[in-house]
Coordinates of C-alpha atoms and ligand atoms in Angstrom, one line a residue:
M1 CA 2.6 -16.0 -38.1
M2 CA -0.2 -17.7 -39.2
T3 CA -1.6 -16.5 -42.8
L4 CA -4.6 -15.8 -43.8
D5 CA -5.4 -19.5 -45.3
E6 CA -3.8 -21.5 -42.5
A7 CA -6.7 -18.9 -40.2
R8 CA -9.6 -20.1 -42.6
A9 CA -8.7 -23.4 -42.5
R10 CA -8.4 -23.7 -38.7
D11 CA -11.8 -21.4 -38.7
A12 CA -13.9 -24.3 -40.9
A13 CA -12.9 -26.6 -38.7
D14 CA -13.9 -24.6 -35.7
P15 CA -16.6 -26.0 -33.6
L16 CA -17.7 -23.0 -32.2
R17 CA -17.9 -21.4 -36.0
A18 CA -22.2 -21.6 -35.7
F19 CA -21.9 -18.8 -33.0
R20 CA -20.5 -16.1 -35.0
A21 CA -24.1 -16.0 -36.3
R22 CA -25.4 -15.6 -33.6
F23 CA -24.4 -12.4 -32.8
T24 CA -24.7 -9.0 -34.6
L25 CA -21.6 -7.3 -35.0
P26 CA -21.3 -4.2 -37.4
E27 CA -20.0 -5.3 -41.0
G28 CA -15.7 -4.8 -41.1
V29 CA -15.2 -4.3 -37.5
I30 CA -13.5 -6.3 -36.0
Y31 CA -14.6 -6.7 -32.5
L32 CA -12.0 -6.9 -29.1
D33 CA -13.8 -5.6 -26.8
G34 CA -15.8 -7.8 -25.3
N35 CA -14.4 -8.5 -22.3
S36 CA -15.8 -5.1 -21.8
L37 CA -19.0 -4.9 -23.2
G38 CA -20.3 -8.3 -24.8
P39 CA -21.7 -8.0 -28.0
L40 CA -25.8 -7.7 -29.0
P41 CA -26.7 -11.5 -29.6
V42 CA -29.3 -11.9 -32.7
S43 CA -32.2 -13.2 -30.1
T44 CA -32.0 -10.4 -27.5
P45 CA -34.1 -7.5 -29.5
A46 CA -37.0 -10.1 -29.5
V47 CA -36.7 -11.0 -26.2
L48 CA -36.5 -7.0 -25.4
A49 CA -39.5 -6.3 -27.5
E50 CA -41.9 -9.6 -25.9
M51 CA -41.2 -8.3 -22.5
A52 CA -42.1 -4.6 -23.4
G53 CA -44.5 -5.0 -26.2
Q54 CA -46.2 -8.2 -24.8
Q55 CA -45.2 -8.6 -20.8
W56 CA -45.5 -5.3 -19.8
G57 CA -47.5 -3.8 -22.3
T58 CA -50.6 -6.2 -21.8
R59 CA -49.8 -8.0 -19.0
L60 CA -49.4 -5.1 -16.9
I61 CA -48.9 -5.7 -13.2
R62 CA -49.4 -9.5 -13.8
G63 CA -46.6 -10.0 -15.3
W64 CA -44.5 -10.7 -11.6
N65 CA -46.7 -14.2 -10.8
E66 CA -45.8 -14.6 -14.7
G67 CA -42.0 -15.1 -14.9
W68 CA -41.2 -11.6 -13.4
F69 CA -40.8 -12.3 -9.9
D70 CA -38.7 -16.0 -10.3
A71 CA -36.1 -13.9 -12.8
P72 CA -33.8 -13.0 -10.7
T73 CA -33.6 -16.9 -9.0
R74 CA -34.5 -18.6 -12.4
I75 CA -31.2 -16.5 -14.4
G76 CA -29.1 -17.4 -11.3
D77 CA -29.6 -21.4 -11.6
K78 CA -28.6 -20.4 -15.3
I79 CA -25.2 -18.2 -14.3
A80 CA -24.2 -21.1 -11.8
R81 CA -24.0 -23.7 -14.3
L82 CA -21.4 -21.2 -16.0
V83 CA -19.4 -21.3 -12.9
G84 CA -19.6 -24.5 -11.4
A85 CA -22.3 -23.9 -8.4
A86 CA -25.4 -25.9 -7.2
P87 CA -29.4 -23.7 -8.2
G88 CA -30.3 -21.5 -5.0
E89 CA -26.7 -20.8 -4.6
V90 CA -26.2 -17.7 -7.1
L91 CA -28.5 -14.6 -8.0
A92 CA -29.0 -12.0 -11.0
C93 CA -29.3 -8.3 -9.0
D94 CA -28.0 -5.0 -8.8
S95 CA -24.2 -4.3 -10.5
T96 CA -20.8 -6.1 -9.0
S97 CA -19.9 -3.1 -7.0
A98 CA -23.5 -3.2 -5.5
N99 CA -23.0 -7.0 -4.7
L100 CA -19.5 -6.5 -3.4
Y101 CA -20.2 -4.6 -0.9
K102 CA -23.2 -6.5 0.6
L103 CA -20.8 -9.7 0.8
V104 CA -17.8 -8.1 2.0
V105 CA -20.1 -6.0 4.7
A106 CA -21.8 -9.5 5.7
A107 CA -18.8 -11.4 5.8
L108 CA -17.3 -8.9 8.3
R109 CA -19.7 -9.5 10.6
L110 CA -19.6 -12.8 10.6
A111 CA -16.6 -13.2 12.1
P112 CA -16.7 -10.3 14.9
G113 CA -13.0 -11.0 16.0
R114 CA -11.4 -10.8 12.5
R115 CA -11.2 -7.5 11.2
V116 CA -9.3 -7.3 8.2
V117 CA -10.2 -7.5 4.8
V118 CA -6.7 -8.3 2.9
S119 CA -7.2 -7.7 -1.2
E120 CA -4.3 -6.6 -4.3
A121 CA -3.1 -3.7 -5.0
G122 CA -4.1 -2.8 -8.6
N123 CA -7.3 -5.2 -8.4
F124 CA -10.6 -3.6 -10.5
P125 CA -10.6 -0.3 -9.0
T126 CA -14.5 -0.4 -8.0
D127 CA -13.5 -3.5 -5.8
L128 CA -10.5 -1.7 -3.5
H129 CA -13.5 1.3 -3.3
I130 CA -16.4 -0.5 -2.5
A131 CA -14.2 -2.1 0.4
E132 CA -12.9 1.1 1.0
G133 CA -16.2 2.1 1.9
A134 CA -17.5 -1.3 3.3
V135 CA -14.8 -1.5 6.5
Q136 CA -16.1 1.6 7.0
A137 CA -19.6 0.7 7.4
V138 CA -18.4 -2.0 10.0
P139 CA -16.6 -0.6 13.3
G140 CA -13.2 -2.0 13.8
A141 CA -13.2 -3.0 10.4
E142 CA -9.4 -2.8 8.1
L143 CA -8.7 -2.7 4.5
R144 CA -5.3 -3.9 3.7
V145 CA -4.6 -3.3 0.3
V146 CA -0.7 -5.2 -1.0
P147 CA 1.0 -6.4 -3.9
R148 CA 0.4 -9.5 -4.8
R149 CA 3.4 -11.1 -3.9
Q150 CA 2.9 -10.0 -0.4
L151 CA -0.6 -11.3 -0.8
A152 CA 0.0 -15.0 1.1
E153 CA 1.6 -13.3 4.2
A154 CA -0.9 -10.9 4.7
I155 CA -3.6 -13.2 5.4
T156 CA -3.4 -14.0 9.3
D157 CA -5.6 -15.3 12.1
E158 CA -7.1 -11.3 11.5
T159 CA -8.4 -11.7 8.3
A160 CA -12.5 -11.3 8.2
L161 CA -12.0 -11.9 4.2
V162 CA -9.7 -12.4 1.4
L163 CA -11.2 -10.3 -1.5
L164 CA -9.6 -11.1 -5.2
T165 CA -10.1 -10.4 -8.5
H166 CA -10.2 -14.1 -10.4
V167 CA -8.6 -12.5 -13.7
H168 CA -6.9 -9.3 -13.7
Y169 CA -8.2 -6.9 -15.8
Q170 CA -5.4 -5.6 -17.5
T171 CA -2.5 -8.4 -17.7
A172 CA -5.0 -11.0 -17.5
E173 CA -3.0 -12.9 -15.4
R174 CA -5.3 -15.6 -13.2
F175 CA -5.4 -16.5 -9.7
D176 CA -5.5 -20.4 -8.7
M177 CA -8.5 -20.6 -7.6
A178 CA -8.7 -23.7 -5.5
A179 CA -4.8 -23.0 -3.7
W180 CA -6.3 -19.2 -2.9
T181 CA -9.0 -20.6 -1.3
A182 CA -7.3 -23.6 0.5
R183 CA -5.0 -20.5 1.8
A184 CA -7.3 -18.4 3.3
H185 CA -9.4 -21.1 4.6
A186 CA -5.9 -22.3 6.2
A187 CA -5.8 -18.9 7.7
G188 CA -9.4 -19.4 9.2
A189 CA -11.0 -16.8 6.8
L190 CA -13.6 -16.2 3.8
I191 CA -12.9 -15.4 0.4
L192 CA -14.7 -13.7 -1.7
W193 CA -13.9 -14.1 -5.7
D194 CA -14.7 -11.1 -8.1
L195 CA -15.4 -13.5 -11.8
S196 CA -16.0 -10.0 -13.9
H197 CA -13.2 -11.4 -16.3
S198 CA -13.6 -14.7 -15.9
A199 CA -17.4 -16.1 -16.4
G200 CA -18.0 -17.5 -19.9
A201 CA -14.4 -16.7 -20.6
V202 CA -12.8 -19.8 -18.2
P203 CA -13.7 -22.7 -16.9
I204 CA -14.5 -21.9 -13.3
D205 CA -15.8 -24.7 -10.3
L206 CA -16.6 -22.4 -7.7
N207 CA -17.6 -26.1 -5.3
G208 CA -15.1 -28.1 -6.9
C209 CA -12.8 -25.1 -5.3
G210 CA -14.8 -24.9 -1.7
A211 CA -15.1 -21.2 -2.8
D212 CA -17.4 -19.1 -0.6
L213 CA -18.5 -15.9 -2.0
A214 CA -18.5 -14.5 -5.5
V215 CA -19.4 -11.9 -7.9
G216 CA -19.6 -11.6 -11.5
C217 CA -20.5 -9.0 -14.5
G218 CA -23.6 -9.6 -17.1
Y219 CA -22.8 -7.0 -19.7
K220 CA -18.9 -8.7 -20.2
Y221 CA -18.1 -12.4 -21.6
L222 CA -22.2 -13.3 -20.7
N223 CA -23.2 -10.2 -22.9
G224 CA -26.3 -9.4 -21.4
G225 CA -26.3 -5.6 -22.6
P226 CA -24.9 -2.4 -21.0
G227 CA -25.0 -2.3 -17.7
A228 CA -26.9 -5.6 -17.2
P229 CA -27.7 -7.1 -13.8
A230 CA -24.4 -8.4 -12.0
W231 CA -24.8 -11.9 -9.8
L232 CA -23.7 -13.0 -6.6
F233 CA -22.8 -16.8 -5.5
V234 CA -22.9 -17.4 -1.7
A235 CA -22.2 -21.5 -1.4
A236 CA -24.8 -23.1 0.3
R237 CA -23.0 -23.8 3.9
H238 CA -23.4 -19.8 4.1
Q239 CA -27.0 -18.9 3.3
A240 CA -28.4 -19.2 6.9
A241 CA -25.5 -17.3 8.5
L242 CA -24.8 -14.3 6.4
T243 CA -27.5 -11.3 6.0
N244 CA -27.3 -8.7 3.2
P245 CA -26.7 -5.7 5.3
V246 CA -28.8 -3.6 2.3
S247 CA -32.1 -5.2 3.8
G248 CA -34.8 -4.5 1.6
W249 CA -38.4 -5.7 1.2
M250 CA -37.6 -7.5 -1.9
G251 CA -35.1 -9.6 0.4
H252 CA -37.6 -10.5 2.9
A253 CA -38.6 -13.8 4.3
A254 CA -42.5 -12.3 3.1
P255 CA -42.1 -8.8 1.2
F256 CA -46.0 -8.9 0.9
A257 CA -46.7 -9.5 4.4
F258 CA -46.0 -5.4 4.4
E259 CA -44.1 -5.9 8.1
D260 CA -42.3 -2.9 9.7
G261 CA -39.5 -5.4 10.8
Y262 CA -37.0 -7.0 8.4
A263 CA -36.8 -11.4 8.4
P264 CA -34.0 -12.1 5.7
A265 CA -36.1 -14.4 3.1
P266 CA -34.0 -18.3 3.8
G267 CA -32.4 -18.8 0.2
I268 CA -30.5 -16.5 -2.0
R269 CA -32.9 -14.3 -2.0
R270 CA -32.0 -13.2 1.2
W271 CA -29.8 -11.2 -1.1
L272 CA -32.4 -8.7 -3.5
S273 CA -32.7 -5.4 -1.9
G274 CA -35.5 -3.2 -4.4
T275 CA -37.9 -4.2 -7.1
P276 CA -35.2 -6.1 -9.9
P277 CA -34.7 -5.0 -13.6
I278 CA -36.8 -7.1 -15.7
L279 CA -36.1 -5.1 -18.6
G280 CA -32.4 -5.5 -17.5
L281 CA -32.8 -8.9 -16.4
A282 CA -34.8 -10.4 -19.9
A283 CA -31.5 -9.3 -22.0
L284 CA -29.1 -10.6 -19.3
E285 CA -31.2 -14.0 -20.0
A286 CA -30.8 -14.0 -23.8
G287 CA -27.2 -13.8 -23.4
V288 CA -27.0 -16.3 -20.9
D289 CA -29.1 -18.8 -22.4
L290 CA -27.0 -18.3 -25.8
L291 CA -23.9 -19.1 -23.5
L292 CA -24.9 -22.2 -21.8
Q293 CA -25.6 -23.9 -25.7
A294 CA -21.2 -23.7 -26.0
D295 CA -19.3 -26.2 -24.5
M296 CA -16.9 -24.5 -22.1
A297 CA -14.2 -26.7 -22.8
A298 CA -14.4 -25.9 -26.8
I299 CA -14.5 -21.9 -25.1
A300 CA -10.9 -22.5 -23.3
A301 CA -8.9 -24.4 -26.1
K302 CA -10.4 -21.7 -28.7
S303 CA -9.3 -19.0 -26.9
A304 CA -5.9 -20.5 -25.8
A305 CA -5.2 -20.9 -29.3
L306 CA -6.5 -17.4 -30.8
F307 CA -4.2 -16.3 -27.9
D308 CA -1.2 -17.7 -29.8
V309 CA -2.0 -16.4 -32.8
L310 CA -2.3 -12.6 -31.0
A311 CA 0.8 -13.2 -29.0
D312 CA 2.9 -14.4 -32.0
I313 CA 1.8 -11.1 -33.9
G314 CA 2.8 -9.2 -30.7
D315 CA 6.6 -11.0 -30.9
A316 CA 7.1 -10.4 -34.7
L317 CA 6.1 -6.8 -34.0
G318 CA 8.2 -6.4 -31.1
L319 CA 5.3 -5.8 -28.5
D320 CA 5.4 -6.4 -24.7
C321 CA 3.4 -9.1 -23.6
A322 CA 2.0 -7.9 -20.3
S323 CA -0.1 -11.6 -20.0
P324 CA 1.1 -15.0 -18.8
R325 CA 2.3 -17.4 -21.9
D326 CA 0.4 -20.5 -20.1
A327 CA -3.1 -20.8 -20.6
A328 CA -3.6 -22.1 -17.1
L329 CA -2.5 -18.7 -15.7
R330 CA -4.7 -16.4 -17.6
G331 CA -7.8 -15.1 -19.0
S332 CA -9.0 -14.4 -22.2
H333 CA -7.4 -11.3 -23.4
I334 CA -4.0 -10.5 -24.4
G335 CA -2.4 -7.2 -23.3
F336 CA 0.1 -5.4 -24.4
R337 CA 2.6 -2.6 -23.4
H338 CA 3.6 0.1 -25.2
E339 CA 4.4 3.7 -23.9
D340 CA 1.6 5.1 -26.4
A341 CA -0.6 2.4 -25.8
Y342 CA -3.7 5.0 -25.8
A343 CA -2.3 6.6 -29.3
L344 CA -1.8 3.5 -30.9
C345 CA -5.9 2.0 -29.5
Q346 CA -7.6 5.3 -31.2
A347 CA -5.3 4.7 -34.1
L348 CA -6.8 1.0 -34.3
I349 CA -10.2 1.8 -33.5
E350 CA -9.9 4.1 -36.4
R351 CA -9.4 1.3 -38.3
Q352 CA -12.3 -0.9 -37.3
V353 CA -10.0 -2.9 -34.5
I354 CA -11.8 -2.2 -31.4
G355 CA -10.1 -2.6 -28.7
D356 CA -9.3 -0.4 -24.8
F357 CA -6.7 1.1 -23.0
R358 CA -5.9 0.5 -20.0
T359 CA -3.6 2.8 -18.1
P360 CA -0.6 3.5 -18.3
D361 CA 0.0 1.6 -20.7
I362 CA -1.3 -1.0 -21.8
L363 CA -3.2 -1.9 -25.3
R364 CA -6.3 -4.5 -24.4
L365 CA -7.8 -7.3 -26.4
G366 CA -10.5 -9.1 -26.0
I367 CA -10.9 -12.7 -27.3
T368 CA -13.9 -14.0 -27.2
P369 CA -14.2 -17.6 -29.0
L370 CA -17.9 -17.3 -29.5
Y371 CA -17.9 -15.3 -32.2
L372 CA -14.0 -14.3 -33.1
G373 CA -12.4 -16.3 -35.6
F374 CA -9.0 -17.1 -37.0
E375 CA -9.5 -14.8 -39.8
D376 CA -10.3 -11.8 -37.7
V377 CA -7.0 -11.8 -35.2
V378 CA -4.8 -12.3 -38.0
R379 CA -6.7 -9.8 -40.5
A380 CA -6.3 -7.3 -36.8
G381 CA -3.1 -7.9 -37.1
H382 CA -2.1 -6.8 -40.2
I383 CA -3.5 -3.7 -39.1
I384 CA -1.8 -3.7 -36.6
A385 CA 1.3 -4.1 -38.0
D386 CA 0.3 -1.0 -41.0
V387 CA -0.7 1.0 -37.9
L388 CA 2.5 0.8 -36.5
A389 CA 4.6 1.5 -39.3
S390 CA 2.3 4.4 -40.6
G391 CA 3.1 8.1 -40.6
A392 CA 0.1 8.9 -39.7
W393 CA 0.4 6.9 -36.1
R394 CA 3.5 9.0 -35.4
A395 CA 1.6 12.0 -36.2
R396 CA -1.4 11.5 -34.3
R397 CA 1.3 9.7 -31.2
F398 CA 3.2 13.4 -31.3
A399 CA -0.3 14.8 -31.1
V400 CA -1.4 13.0 -28.0
R401 CA 1.7 13.8 -26.3
Q402 CA 1.2 17.4 -26.2
A403 CA -2.4 17.0 -25.4
V404 CA -1.2 14.5 -22.4
T405 CA 1.5 17.3 -21.2
Ligands
PLP501 C1 -16.5 -5.1 -15.0 C2 -15.8 -5.5 -13.9 C3 -16.7 -4.7 -12.7 C4 -17.9 -4.2 -12.8 O1 -18.1 -3.6 -11.7 P1 -19.9 -2.6 -12.1 O2 -20.5 -2.6 -10.8 O3 -20.7 -3.2 -12.7 O4 -19.1 -1.0 -12.6 C5 -15.8 -4.9 -11.2 N1 -15.3 -5.8 -10.9 C6 -14.0 -6.3 -11.9 C7 -13.2 -6.6 -11.8 C8 -14.6 -6.0 -13.6 O5 -13.1 -6.4 -14.0

């Protein structure tokens, strides 16, 4: 296991070290949950104060012509740089769930001969819930949810869309985006990647992989704040053919012509529905701007190194690592299976090590290299060891069992 001295030496040599000071983190907290809610960038409160006080406060409705109207595409173009997309292919808008709905329905309507959406059992719940609702909106459409080992055979000439989450939210297992995109295309299907646990965490090359559609989250590794707007990607080659089923006025070709009939805007703007949330977009932009200053390869390399430190700690403590050991096969968190993962997680939070619990038995620790150092994870390891060994932990475990059963 890495010692504290070794950890400090690694931190001193870390090319990303300066980013830590760009985040507001409470004193004493070791934050291992940035994959669920990214922390506050130091720059964001001033951006929000300026947006409210100056822009909203003094410019009033004139603000729409002074940067607000273009915010979804401007921020989309910035996110595009994080995920291997071109300008005009990404839009910052709505929630990940809403964006999934729009794209699943649109993909089904594009391929009337194909009726099936294929997804993975154990996918992030909202992806399956939304797909369930989306197939109900398209006559004859059907959702087939199969375990990962059966996915390849489930993709057939009936498949309209393959809906996959790139990095699994529990185990961090990562699909090979190029290979699965090719597999979907070989069957004549489109593929929609959910990059909520990937964007800002692992290098992504949507266009290099030939991906069709994608969505992602703004409040995880993009540090856009609680409930931040999400984003969607539509490859340029599909943009003319796919239309937004939530056909609202902001996605209209001429929103201020106030016409009765709907005509979609020519480019990525057609994926807007209603008026964009400008305050939320401002915070998202601050988070994205910060991330764009960092080198994605350095983030990935440090994530892999921090993972190894945590995996070693887990091995030494006899914890069962649920995440792939090979960095190329995973995202940027580590899941440990433990029969009392919930109580363990609560005991850690009491000791200021904030991770999270995912039912039924995963203790999940997020690895976010912009603000986490080697010393943080080594210290977290000491606290995990301490908690596992303590009597208080056993009493608590008993209490939780009583409460659950
Ligand atoms: C976090 C996450 C979401 C979040 O969806 P919301 O609409 O923001 O609640 C969706 N999909 C995946 C895979 C996620 O990890």
